[in-house]
Tab-separated table of C-alpha atoms in Angstrom:
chain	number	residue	atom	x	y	z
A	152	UNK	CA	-54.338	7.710	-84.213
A	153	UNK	CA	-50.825	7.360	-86.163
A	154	UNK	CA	-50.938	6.799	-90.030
A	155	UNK	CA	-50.968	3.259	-91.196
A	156	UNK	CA	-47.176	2.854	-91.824
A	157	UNK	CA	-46.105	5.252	-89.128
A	158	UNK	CA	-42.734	3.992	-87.928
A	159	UNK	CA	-42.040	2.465	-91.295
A	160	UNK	CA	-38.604	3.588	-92.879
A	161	UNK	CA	-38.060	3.994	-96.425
A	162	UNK	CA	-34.471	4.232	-98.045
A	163	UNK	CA	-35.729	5.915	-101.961
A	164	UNK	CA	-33.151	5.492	-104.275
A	165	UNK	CA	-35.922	6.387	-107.193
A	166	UNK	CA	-35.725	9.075	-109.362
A	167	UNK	CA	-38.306	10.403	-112.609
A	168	UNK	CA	-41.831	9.144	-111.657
A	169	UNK	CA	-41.820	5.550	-111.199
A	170	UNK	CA	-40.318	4.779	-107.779
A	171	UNK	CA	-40.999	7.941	-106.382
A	172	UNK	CA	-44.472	8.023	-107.025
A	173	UNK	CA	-44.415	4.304	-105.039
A	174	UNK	CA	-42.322	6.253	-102.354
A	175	UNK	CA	-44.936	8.700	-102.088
A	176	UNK	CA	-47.214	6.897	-101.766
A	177	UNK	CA	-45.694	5.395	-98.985
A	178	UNK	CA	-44.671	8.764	-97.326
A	179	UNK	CA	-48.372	9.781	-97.772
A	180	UNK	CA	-49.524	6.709	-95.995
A	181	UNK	CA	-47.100	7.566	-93.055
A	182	UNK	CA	-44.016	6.392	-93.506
A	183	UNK	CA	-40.965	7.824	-92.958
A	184	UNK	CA	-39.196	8.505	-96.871
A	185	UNK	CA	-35.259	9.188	-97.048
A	186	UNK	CA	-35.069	9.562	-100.218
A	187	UNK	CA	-31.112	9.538	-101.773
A	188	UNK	CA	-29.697	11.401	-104.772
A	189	UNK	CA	-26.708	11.103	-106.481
A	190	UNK	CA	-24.954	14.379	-107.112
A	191	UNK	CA	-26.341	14.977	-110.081
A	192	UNK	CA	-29.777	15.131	-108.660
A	193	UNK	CA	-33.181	13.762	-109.688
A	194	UNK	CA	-34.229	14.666	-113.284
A	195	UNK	CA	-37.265	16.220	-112.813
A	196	UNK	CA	-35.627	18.921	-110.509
A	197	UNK	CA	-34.716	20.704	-113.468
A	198	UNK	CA	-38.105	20.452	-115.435
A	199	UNK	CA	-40.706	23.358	-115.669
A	200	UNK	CA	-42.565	25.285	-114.201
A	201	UNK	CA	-40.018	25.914	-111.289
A	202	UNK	CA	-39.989	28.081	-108.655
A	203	UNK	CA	-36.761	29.262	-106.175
A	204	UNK	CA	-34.836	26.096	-107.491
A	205	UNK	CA	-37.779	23.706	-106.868
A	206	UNK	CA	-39.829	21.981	-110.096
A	207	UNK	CA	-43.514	21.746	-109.570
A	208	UNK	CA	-43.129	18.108	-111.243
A	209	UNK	CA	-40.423	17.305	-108.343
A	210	UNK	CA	-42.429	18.471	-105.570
A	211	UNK	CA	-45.781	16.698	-106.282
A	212	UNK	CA	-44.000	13.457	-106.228
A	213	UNK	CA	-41.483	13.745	-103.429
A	214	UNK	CA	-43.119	16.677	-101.188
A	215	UNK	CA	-42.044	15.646	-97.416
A	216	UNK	CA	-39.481	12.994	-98.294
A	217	UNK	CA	-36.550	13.494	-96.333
A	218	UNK	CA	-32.933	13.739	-99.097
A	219	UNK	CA	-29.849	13.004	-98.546
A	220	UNK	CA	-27.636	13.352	-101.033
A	221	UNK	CA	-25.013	10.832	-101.594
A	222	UNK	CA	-22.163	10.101	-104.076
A	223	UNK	CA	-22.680	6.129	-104.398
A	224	UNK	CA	-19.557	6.054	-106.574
A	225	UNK	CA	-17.102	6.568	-103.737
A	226	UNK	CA	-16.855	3.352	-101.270
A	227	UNK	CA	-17.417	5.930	-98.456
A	228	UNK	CA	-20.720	6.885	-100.023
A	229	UNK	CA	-22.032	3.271	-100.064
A	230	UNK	CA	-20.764	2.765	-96.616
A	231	UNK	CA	-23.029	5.059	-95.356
A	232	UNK	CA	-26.085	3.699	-97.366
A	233	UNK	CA	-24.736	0.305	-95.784
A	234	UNK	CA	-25.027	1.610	-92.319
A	235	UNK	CA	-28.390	3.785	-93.394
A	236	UNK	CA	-29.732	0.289	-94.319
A	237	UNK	CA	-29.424	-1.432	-90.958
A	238	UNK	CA	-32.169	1.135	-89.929
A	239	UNK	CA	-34.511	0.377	-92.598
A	240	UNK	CA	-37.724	-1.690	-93.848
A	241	UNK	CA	-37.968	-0.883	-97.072
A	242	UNK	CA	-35.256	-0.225	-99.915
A	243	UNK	CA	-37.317	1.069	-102.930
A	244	UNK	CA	-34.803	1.301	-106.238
A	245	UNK	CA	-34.919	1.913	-110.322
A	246	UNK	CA	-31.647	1.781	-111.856
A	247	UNK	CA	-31.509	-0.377	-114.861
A	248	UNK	CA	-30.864	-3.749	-113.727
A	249	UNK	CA	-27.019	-4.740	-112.505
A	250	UNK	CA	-26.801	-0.704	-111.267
A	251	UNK	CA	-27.357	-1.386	-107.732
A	252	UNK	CA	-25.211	-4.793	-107.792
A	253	UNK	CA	-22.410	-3.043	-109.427
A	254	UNK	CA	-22.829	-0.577	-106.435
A	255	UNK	CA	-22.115	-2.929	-104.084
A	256	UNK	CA	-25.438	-2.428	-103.162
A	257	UNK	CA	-27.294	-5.693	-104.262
A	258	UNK	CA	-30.512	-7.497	-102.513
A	259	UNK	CA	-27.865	-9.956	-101.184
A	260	UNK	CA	-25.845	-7.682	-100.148
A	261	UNK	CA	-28.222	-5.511	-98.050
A	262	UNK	CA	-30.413	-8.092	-97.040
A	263	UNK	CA	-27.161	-10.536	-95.689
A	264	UNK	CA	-26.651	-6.911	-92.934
A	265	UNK	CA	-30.599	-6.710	-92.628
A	266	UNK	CA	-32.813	-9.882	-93.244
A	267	UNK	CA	-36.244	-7.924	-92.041
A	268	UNK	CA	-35.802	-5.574	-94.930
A	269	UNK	CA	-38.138	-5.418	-97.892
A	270	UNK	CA	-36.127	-4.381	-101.394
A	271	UNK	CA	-37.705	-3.253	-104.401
A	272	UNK	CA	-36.645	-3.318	-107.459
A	273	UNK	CA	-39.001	-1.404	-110.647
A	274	UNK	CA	-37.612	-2.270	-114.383
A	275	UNK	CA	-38.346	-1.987	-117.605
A	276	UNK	CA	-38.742	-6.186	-118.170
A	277	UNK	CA	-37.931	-6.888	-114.764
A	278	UNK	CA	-34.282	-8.803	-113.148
A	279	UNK	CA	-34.049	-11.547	-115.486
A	280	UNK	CA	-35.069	-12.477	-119.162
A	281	UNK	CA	-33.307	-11.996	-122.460
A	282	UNK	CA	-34.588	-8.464	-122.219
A	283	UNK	CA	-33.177	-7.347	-118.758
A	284	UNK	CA	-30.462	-4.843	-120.079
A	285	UNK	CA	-32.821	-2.989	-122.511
A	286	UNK	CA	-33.371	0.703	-121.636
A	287	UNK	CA	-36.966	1.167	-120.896
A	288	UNK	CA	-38.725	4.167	-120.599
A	289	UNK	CA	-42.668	4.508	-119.712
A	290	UNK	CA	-43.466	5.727	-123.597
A	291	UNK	CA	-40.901	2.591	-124.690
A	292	UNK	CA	-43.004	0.176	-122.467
A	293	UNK	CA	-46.164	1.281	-123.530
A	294	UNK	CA	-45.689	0.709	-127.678
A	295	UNK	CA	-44.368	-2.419	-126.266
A	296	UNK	CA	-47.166	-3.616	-124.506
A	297	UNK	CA	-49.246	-2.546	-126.993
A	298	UNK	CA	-51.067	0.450	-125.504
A	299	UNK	CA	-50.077	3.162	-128.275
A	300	UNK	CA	-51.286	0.909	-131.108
A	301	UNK	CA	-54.825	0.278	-128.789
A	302	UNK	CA	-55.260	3.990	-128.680
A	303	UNK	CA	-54.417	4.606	-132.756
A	304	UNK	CA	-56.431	1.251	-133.671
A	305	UNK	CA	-59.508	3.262	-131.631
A	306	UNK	CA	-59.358	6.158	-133.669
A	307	UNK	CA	-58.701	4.363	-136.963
A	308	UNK	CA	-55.030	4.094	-137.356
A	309	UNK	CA	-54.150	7.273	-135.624
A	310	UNK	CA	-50.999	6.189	-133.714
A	311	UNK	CA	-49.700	8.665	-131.031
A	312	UNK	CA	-48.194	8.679	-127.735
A	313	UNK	CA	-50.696	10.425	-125.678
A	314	UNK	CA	-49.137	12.847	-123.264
A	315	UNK	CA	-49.869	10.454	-119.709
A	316	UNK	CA	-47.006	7.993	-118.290
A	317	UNK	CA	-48.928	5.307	-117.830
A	318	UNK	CA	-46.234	2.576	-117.075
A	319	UNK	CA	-44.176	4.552	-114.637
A	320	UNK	CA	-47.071	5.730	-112.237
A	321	UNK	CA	-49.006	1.997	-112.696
A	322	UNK	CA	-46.142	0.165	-111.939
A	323	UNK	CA	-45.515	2.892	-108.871
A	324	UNK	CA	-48.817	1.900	-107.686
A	325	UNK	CA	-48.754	-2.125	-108.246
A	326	UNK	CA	-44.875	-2.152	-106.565
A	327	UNK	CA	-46.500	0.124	-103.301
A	328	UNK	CA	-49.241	-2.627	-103.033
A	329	UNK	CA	-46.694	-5.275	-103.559
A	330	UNK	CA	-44.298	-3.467	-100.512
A	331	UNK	CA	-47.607	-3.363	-97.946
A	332	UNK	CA	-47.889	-7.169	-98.662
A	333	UNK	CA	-44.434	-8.043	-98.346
A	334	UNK	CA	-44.299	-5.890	-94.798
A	335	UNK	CA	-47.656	-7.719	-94.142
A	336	UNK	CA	-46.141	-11.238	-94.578
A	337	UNK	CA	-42.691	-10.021	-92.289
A	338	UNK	CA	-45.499	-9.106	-89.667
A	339	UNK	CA	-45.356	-13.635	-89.547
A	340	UNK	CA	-42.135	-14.780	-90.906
A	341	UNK	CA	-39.885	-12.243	-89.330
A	342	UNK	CA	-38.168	-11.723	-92.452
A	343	UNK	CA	-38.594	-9.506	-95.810
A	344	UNK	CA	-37.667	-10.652	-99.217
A	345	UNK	CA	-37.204	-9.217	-102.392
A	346	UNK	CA	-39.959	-7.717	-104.984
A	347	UNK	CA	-38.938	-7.925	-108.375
A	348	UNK	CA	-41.717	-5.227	-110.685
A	349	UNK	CA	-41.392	-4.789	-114.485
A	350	UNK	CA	-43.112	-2.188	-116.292
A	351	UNK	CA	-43.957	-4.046	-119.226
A	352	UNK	CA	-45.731	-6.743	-116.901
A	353	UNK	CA	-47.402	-3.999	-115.025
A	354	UNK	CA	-48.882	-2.804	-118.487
A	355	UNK	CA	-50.131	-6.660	-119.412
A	356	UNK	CA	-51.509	-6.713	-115.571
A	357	UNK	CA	-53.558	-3.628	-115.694
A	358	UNK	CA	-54.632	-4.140	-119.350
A	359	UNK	CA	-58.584	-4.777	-118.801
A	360	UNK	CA	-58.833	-5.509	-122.898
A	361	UNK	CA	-55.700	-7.873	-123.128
A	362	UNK	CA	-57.700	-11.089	-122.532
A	363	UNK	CA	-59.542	-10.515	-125.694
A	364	UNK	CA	-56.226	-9.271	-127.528
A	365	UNK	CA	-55.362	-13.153	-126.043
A	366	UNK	CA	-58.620	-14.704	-127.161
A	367	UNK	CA	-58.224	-17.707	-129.623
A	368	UNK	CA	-61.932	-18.550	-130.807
A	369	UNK	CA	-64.826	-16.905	-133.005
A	370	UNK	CA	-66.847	-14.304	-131.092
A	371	UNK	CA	-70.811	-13.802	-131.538
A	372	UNK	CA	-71.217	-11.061	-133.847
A	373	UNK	CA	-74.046	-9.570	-131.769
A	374	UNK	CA	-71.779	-9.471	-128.764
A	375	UNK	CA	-69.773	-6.360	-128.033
A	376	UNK	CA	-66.055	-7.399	-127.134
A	377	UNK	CA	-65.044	-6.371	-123.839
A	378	UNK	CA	-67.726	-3.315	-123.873
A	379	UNK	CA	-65.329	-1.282	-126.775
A	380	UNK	CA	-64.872	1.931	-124.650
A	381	UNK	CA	-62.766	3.265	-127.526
A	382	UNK	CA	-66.308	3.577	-129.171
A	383	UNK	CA	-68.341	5.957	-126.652
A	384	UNK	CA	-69.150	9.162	-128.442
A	385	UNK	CA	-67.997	12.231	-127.379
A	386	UNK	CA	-70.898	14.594	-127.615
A	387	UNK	CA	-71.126	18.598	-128.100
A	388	UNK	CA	-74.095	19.930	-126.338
A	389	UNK	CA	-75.739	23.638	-127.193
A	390	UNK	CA	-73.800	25.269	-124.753
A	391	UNK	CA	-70.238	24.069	-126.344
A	392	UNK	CA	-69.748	22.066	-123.791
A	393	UNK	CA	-68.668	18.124	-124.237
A	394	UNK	CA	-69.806	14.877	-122.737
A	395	UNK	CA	-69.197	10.971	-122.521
A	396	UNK	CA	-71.914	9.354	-121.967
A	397	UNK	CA	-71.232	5.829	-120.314
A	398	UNK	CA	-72.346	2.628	-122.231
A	399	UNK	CA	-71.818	1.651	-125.529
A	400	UNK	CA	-74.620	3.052	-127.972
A	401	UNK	CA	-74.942	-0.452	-129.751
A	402	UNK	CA	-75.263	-2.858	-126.877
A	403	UNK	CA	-77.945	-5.009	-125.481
A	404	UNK	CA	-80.113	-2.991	-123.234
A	405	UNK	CA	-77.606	0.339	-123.389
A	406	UNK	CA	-79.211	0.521	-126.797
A	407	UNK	CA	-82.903	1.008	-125.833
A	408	UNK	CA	-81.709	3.720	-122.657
A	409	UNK	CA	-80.193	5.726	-125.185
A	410	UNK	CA	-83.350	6.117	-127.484
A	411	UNK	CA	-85.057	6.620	-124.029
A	412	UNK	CA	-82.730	9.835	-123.170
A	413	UNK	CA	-83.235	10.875	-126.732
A	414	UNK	CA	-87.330	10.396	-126.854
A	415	UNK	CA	-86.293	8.394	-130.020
A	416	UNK	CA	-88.100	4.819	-129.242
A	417	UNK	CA	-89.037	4.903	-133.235
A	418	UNK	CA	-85.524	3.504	-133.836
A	419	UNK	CA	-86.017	0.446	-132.337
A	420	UNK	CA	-87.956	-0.620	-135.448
A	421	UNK	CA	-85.274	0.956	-138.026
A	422	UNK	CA	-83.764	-2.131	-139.617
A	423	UNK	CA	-80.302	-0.505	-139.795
A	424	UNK	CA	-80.974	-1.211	-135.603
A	425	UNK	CA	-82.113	-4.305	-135.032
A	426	UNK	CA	-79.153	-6.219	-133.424
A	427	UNK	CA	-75.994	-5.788	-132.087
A	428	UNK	CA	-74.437	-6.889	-134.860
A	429	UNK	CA	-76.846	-4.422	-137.355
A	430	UNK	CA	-75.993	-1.513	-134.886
A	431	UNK	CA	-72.126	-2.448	-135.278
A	432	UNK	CA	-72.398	-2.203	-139.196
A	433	UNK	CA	-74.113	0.902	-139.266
A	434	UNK	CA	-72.389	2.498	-136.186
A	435	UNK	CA	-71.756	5.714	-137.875
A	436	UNK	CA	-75.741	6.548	-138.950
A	437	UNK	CA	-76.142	5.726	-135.076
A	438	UNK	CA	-73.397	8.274	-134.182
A	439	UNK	CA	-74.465	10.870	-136.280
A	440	UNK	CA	-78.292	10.525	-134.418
A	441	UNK	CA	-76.990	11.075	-131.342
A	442	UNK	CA	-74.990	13.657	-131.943
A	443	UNK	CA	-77.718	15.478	-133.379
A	444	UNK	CA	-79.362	15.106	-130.567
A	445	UNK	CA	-77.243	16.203	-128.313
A	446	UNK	CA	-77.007	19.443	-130.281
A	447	UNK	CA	-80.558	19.946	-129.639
A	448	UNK	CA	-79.782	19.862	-125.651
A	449	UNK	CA	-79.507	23.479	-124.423
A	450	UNK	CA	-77.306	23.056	-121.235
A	451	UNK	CA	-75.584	20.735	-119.261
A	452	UNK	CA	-78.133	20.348	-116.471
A	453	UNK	CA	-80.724	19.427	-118.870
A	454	UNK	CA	-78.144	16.529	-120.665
A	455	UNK	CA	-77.004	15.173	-117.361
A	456	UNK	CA	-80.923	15.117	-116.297
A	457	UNK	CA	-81.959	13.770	-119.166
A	458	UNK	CA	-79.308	10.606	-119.467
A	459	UNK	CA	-79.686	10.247	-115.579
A	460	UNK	CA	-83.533	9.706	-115.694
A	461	UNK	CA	-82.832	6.614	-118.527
A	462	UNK	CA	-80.349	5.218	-116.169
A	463	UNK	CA	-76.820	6.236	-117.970
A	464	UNK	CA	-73.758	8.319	-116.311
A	465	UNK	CA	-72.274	11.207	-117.708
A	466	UNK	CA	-69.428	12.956	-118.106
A	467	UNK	CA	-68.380	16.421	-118.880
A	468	UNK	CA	-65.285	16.737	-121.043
A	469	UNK	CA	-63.161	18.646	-118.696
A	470	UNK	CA	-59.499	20.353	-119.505
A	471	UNK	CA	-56.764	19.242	-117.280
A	472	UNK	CA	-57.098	21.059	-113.927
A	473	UNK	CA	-60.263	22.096	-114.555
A	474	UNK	CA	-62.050	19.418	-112.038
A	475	UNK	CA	-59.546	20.604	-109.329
A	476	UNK	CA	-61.501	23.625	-109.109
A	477	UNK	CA	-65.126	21.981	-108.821
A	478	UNK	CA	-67.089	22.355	-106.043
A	479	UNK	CA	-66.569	18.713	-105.634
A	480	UNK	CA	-63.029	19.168	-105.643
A	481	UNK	CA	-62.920	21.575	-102.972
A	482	UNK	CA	-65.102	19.939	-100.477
A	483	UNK	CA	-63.088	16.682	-101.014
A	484	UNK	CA	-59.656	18.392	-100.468
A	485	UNK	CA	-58.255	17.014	-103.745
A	486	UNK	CA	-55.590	19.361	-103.707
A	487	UNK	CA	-53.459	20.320	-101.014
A	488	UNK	CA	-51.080	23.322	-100.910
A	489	UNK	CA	-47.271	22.663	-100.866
A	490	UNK	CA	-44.625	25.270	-98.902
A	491	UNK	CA	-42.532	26.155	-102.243
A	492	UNK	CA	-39.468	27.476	-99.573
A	493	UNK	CA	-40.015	30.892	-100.950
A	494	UNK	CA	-43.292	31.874	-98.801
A	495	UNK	CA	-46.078	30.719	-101.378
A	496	UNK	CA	-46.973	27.196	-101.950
A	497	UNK	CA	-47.375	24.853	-104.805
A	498	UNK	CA	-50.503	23.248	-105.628
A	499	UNK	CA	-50.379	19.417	-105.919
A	500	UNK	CA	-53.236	17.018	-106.729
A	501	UNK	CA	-53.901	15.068	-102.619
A	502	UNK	CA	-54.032	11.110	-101.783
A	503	UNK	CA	-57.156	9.119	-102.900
A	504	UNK	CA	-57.475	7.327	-100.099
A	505	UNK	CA	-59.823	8.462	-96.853
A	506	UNK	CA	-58.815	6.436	-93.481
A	507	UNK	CA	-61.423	6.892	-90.973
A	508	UNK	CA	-59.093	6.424	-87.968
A	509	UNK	CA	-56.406	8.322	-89.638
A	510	UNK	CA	-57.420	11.556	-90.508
A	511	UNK	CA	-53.572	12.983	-90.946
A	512	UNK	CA	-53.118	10.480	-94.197
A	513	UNK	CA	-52.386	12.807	-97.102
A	514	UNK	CA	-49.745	14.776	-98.988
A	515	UNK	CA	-47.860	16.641	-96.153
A	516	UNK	CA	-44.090	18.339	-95.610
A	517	UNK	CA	-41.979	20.527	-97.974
A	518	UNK	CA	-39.949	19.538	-100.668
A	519	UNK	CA	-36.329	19.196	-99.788
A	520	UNK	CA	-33.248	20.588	-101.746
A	521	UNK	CA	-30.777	17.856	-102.572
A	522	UNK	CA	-28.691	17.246	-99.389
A	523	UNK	CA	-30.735	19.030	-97.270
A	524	UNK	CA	-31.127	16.406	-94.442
A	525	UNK	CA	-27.296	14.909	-94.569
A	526	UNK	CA	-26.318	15.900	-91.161
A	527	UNK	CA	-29.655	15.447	-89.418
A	528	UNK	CA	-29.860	12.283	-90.504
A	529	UNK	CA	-26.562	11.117	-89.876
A	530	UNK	CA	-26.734	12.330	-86.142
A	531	UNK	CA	-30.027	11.007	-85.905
A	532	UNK	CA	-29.899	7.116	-87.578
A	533	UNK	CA	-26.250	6.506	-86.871
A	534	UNK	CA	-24.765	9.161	-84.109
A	535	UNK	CA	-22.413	10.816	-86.269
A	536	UNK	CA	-20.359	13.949	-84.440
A	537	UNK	CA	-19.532	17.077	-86.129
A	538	UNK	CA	-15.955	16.087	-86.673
A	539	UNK	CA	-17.052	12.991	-89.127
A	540	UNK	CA	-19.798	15.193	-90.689
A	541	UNK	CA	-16.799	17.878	-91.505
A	542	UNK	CA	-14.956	15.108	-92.610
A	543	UNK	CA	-17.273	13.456	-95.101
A	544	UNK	CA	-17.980	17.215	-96.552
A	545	UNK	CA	-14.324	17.080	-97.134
A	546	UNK	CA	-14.443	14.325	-99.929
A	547	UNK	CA	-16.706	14.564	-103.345
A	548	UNK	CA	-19.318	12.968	-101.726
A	549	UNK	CA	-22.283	15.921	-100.749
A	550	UNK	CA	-22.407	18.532	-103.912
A	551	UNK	CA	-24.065	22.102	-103.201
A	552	UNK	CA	-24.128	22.555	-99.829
A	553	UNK	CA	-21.305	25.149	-99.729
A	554	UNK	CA	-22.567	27.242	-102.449
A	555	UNK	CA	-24.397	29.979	-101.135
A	556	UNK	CA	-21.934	30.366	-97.842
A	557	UNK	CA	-19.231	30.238	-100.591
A	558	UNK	CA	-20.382	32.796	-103.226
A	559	UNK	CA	-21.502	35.375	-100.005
A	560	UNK	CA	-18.108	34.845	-98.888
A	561	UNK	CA	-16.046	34.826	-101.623
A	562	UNK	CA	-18.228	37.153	-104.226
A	563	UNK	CA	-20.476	39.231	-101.937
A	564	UNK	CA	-23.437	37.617	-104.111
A	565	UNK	CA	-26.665	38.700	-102.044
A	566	UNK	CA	-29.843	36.206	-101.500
A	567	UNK	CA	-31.523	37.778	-104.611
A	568	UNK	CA	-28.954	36.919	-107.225
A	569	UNK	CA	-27.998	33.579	-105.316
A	570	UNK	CA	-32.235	32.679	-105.441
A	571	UNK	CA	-31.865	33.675	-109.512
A	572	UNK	CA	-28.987	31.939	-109.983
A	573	UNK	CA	-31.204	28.344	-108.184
A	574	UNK	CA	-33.951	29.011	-110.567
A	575	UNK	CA	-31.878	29.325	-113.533
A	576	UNK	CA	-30.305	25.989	-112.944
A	577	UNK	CA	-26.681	27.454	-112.493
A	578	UNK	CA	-26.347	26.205	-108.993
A	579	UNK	CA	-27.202	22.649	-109.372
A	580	UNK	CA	-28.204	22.697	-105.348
A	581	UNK	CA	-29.592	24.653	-102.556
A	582	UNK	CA	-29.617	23.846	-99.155
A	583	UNK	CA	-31.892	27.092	-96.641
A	584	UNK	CA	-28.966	29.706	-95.923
């Protein structure tokens, strides 16, 4: 059967993490992903590790979106988006707010040539407020919304950033659901409308803690607020190895399968352990027991038997990447090989998602160079002939695509020092020779 959005057509004017990781999603679902960059390209092309002009960052979030590549500043540039749009569903953008207006490119504008279309916009503090023109970044949005000072307050004043954008891939994932709905509702009305997502409100939204943050009254002191994750213990084990164990140590009922995993039933008559609220105050003395315990644990199988048997999950304290390598991992295809366009591949995590009736869903395609689909795509959405393609490669409108024919040509450079001079960043483009 076809994928879920299969005959679904995405114009991506996204760049960084945000929007495209919404766009990939959608491409991974099926859909059909143009994604447009300016000349200058998208950011994370020229972050590390790279390989033959393509970023490893770039390529797990835009791996088989098609790119054009489009200077928006020119009026003939946005008269091709303009005609690009009348063959679209979905318009998925990220430009501070006014950007795409000052375009010419506004939701009026586009939606007045093509009512059934569904536009996106992802911001900082969304379209309007007194804080629309701010510059917003994911680590911005996040001290904002109070997620730094959550994870310093859990480890007693500590404040960092830690090193995950939480704001740009949430509020990828929470615009992506809102675009399904919106092409769910056209599927009645006829029509699309516009979808206005702010990063800061994604952060509120997906903050499972913020009602108590919110909550007015008194709170019984033997009840544990909103389970206090920031409190589970990490635990060495005799092997070296770490764990989480799931529950928190002091609660009601979590407290007695703990001193059943640790044979330590005896505690349930210390008065230091009485109550919730007795367990709170002398959280530390109970910290230090079960660590000591789980010192005493040889190996891993006998911890995650152990904990299992008195009814709590565990967790082993993993390095980043290290799960993708896991049996688990492997049978579940949670990686995927990418074509790098130099005859290895890249390795990107895969989708979460399993469709039973659509077994092709999943990361799929090669990463394109900037450009790389401007004539196909012009013959193919709206018929151009060779003589207009010449013609708009004539103006400053398509950057790159000349420059290996041009430096074989004019300097006898060979494919070597041309594919050096890509991964160095010196040739801001690259289009297959």
């Amino acid at each position: 059967m076809a994928s879920p959005l299969h005959g679904i057509r995405v114009l991506d004017f996204t760049r960084v993490l945000s929007g495209p990781h919404c766009t990939r999603m959608l491409h991974d679902m099926g859909a059909d992903v143009i994604k447009i960059e300016p000349p200058a390209g998208d950011l994370t092309r020229f972050s590390s590790p790279r390989r033959n002009g393509l970023s490893s960052y770039f390529v797990q979030q835009n791996a088989g979106k098609r790119n054009v590549s489009i200077d928006l500043a020119t009026p003939e540039g946005v008269a091709i988006v303009l005609e690009l749009v009348d063959h679209a569903d979905v318009l998925v953008e990220n430009y501070r707010p006014g950007v795409m207006e000052r375009l010419g490119l506004s939701a009026e504008v586009v939606r007045a040539r093509n009512p059934r279309l569904v536009y996106a916009s992802l911001s900082g503090y969304g379209q309007t407020g007194p804080w629309v023109h701010r510059r917003a970044f994911a680590p911005v949005v996040e001290a904002e919304a109070g997620i730094v000072a959550s994870q310093g307050n859990a480890r007693g004043g500590d404040y960092a950033k830690d090193p995950h954008s939480h704001a740009d891939v949430y509020t990828g994932m929470e615009t992506a659901a809102a675009i399904l709905a919106a092409l769910y509702q056209r599927e009645h009305t006829g029509v699309g409308q516009l979808l206005d997502v702010s990063m800061a409100e994604t952060m509120l939204y997906v903050n499972e803690h913020l009602h108590d943050a919110m909550w007015p009254d008194d709170v019984d002191p033997n009840a544990i607020r909103s389970f206090r994750p920031g409190d589970y213990i990490v635990m060495e084990i005799g092997s070296g190895e770490r764990y989480i164990v799931s529950g928190h140590p002091a609660e009601r009922g979590t407290f007695d399968l703990f001193l059943a995993a640790m044979g330590r039933a005896d505690l349930a008559n210390d008065d230091r352990f009485g109550s919730v609220a007795s367990r709170i105050e002398h959280y530390a003395e109970l910290s230090q027991i079960i660590l000591e315990f789980s010192r005493s644990v040889p190996d891993a199988e006998t911890f995650e038997r152990v904990f299992a048997e008195a009814g709590l999950a565990t967790g082993q304290v993993r390095q980043p990447g290290e799960l993708a390598d896991t049996d688990w991992a492997i049978e579940r295809g949670a990686t995927v090989e990418i074509d790098d366009r130099a005859g290895g591949t890249v390795r990107v995590p895969n989708v979460p998602w399993r469709f039973s009736d659509s077994p092709d869903v999943g990361v799929s395609g090669i990463p394109k160079y900037r450009g790389e689909d401007n004539r196909t795509l012009l013959v193919e959405l709206l018929d151009y002939d060779a003589e207009q393609l010449d013609q708009l490669e004539g103006i400053p409108k398509y950057r790159g695509e000349d420059n290996r024919t041009l430096l074989v040509e004019l300097l006898d450079y060979d494919a070597e020092r041309l594919d050096q001079l890509e991964s160095d960043g010196v040739l801001s483009s690259r289009l297959p020779s």
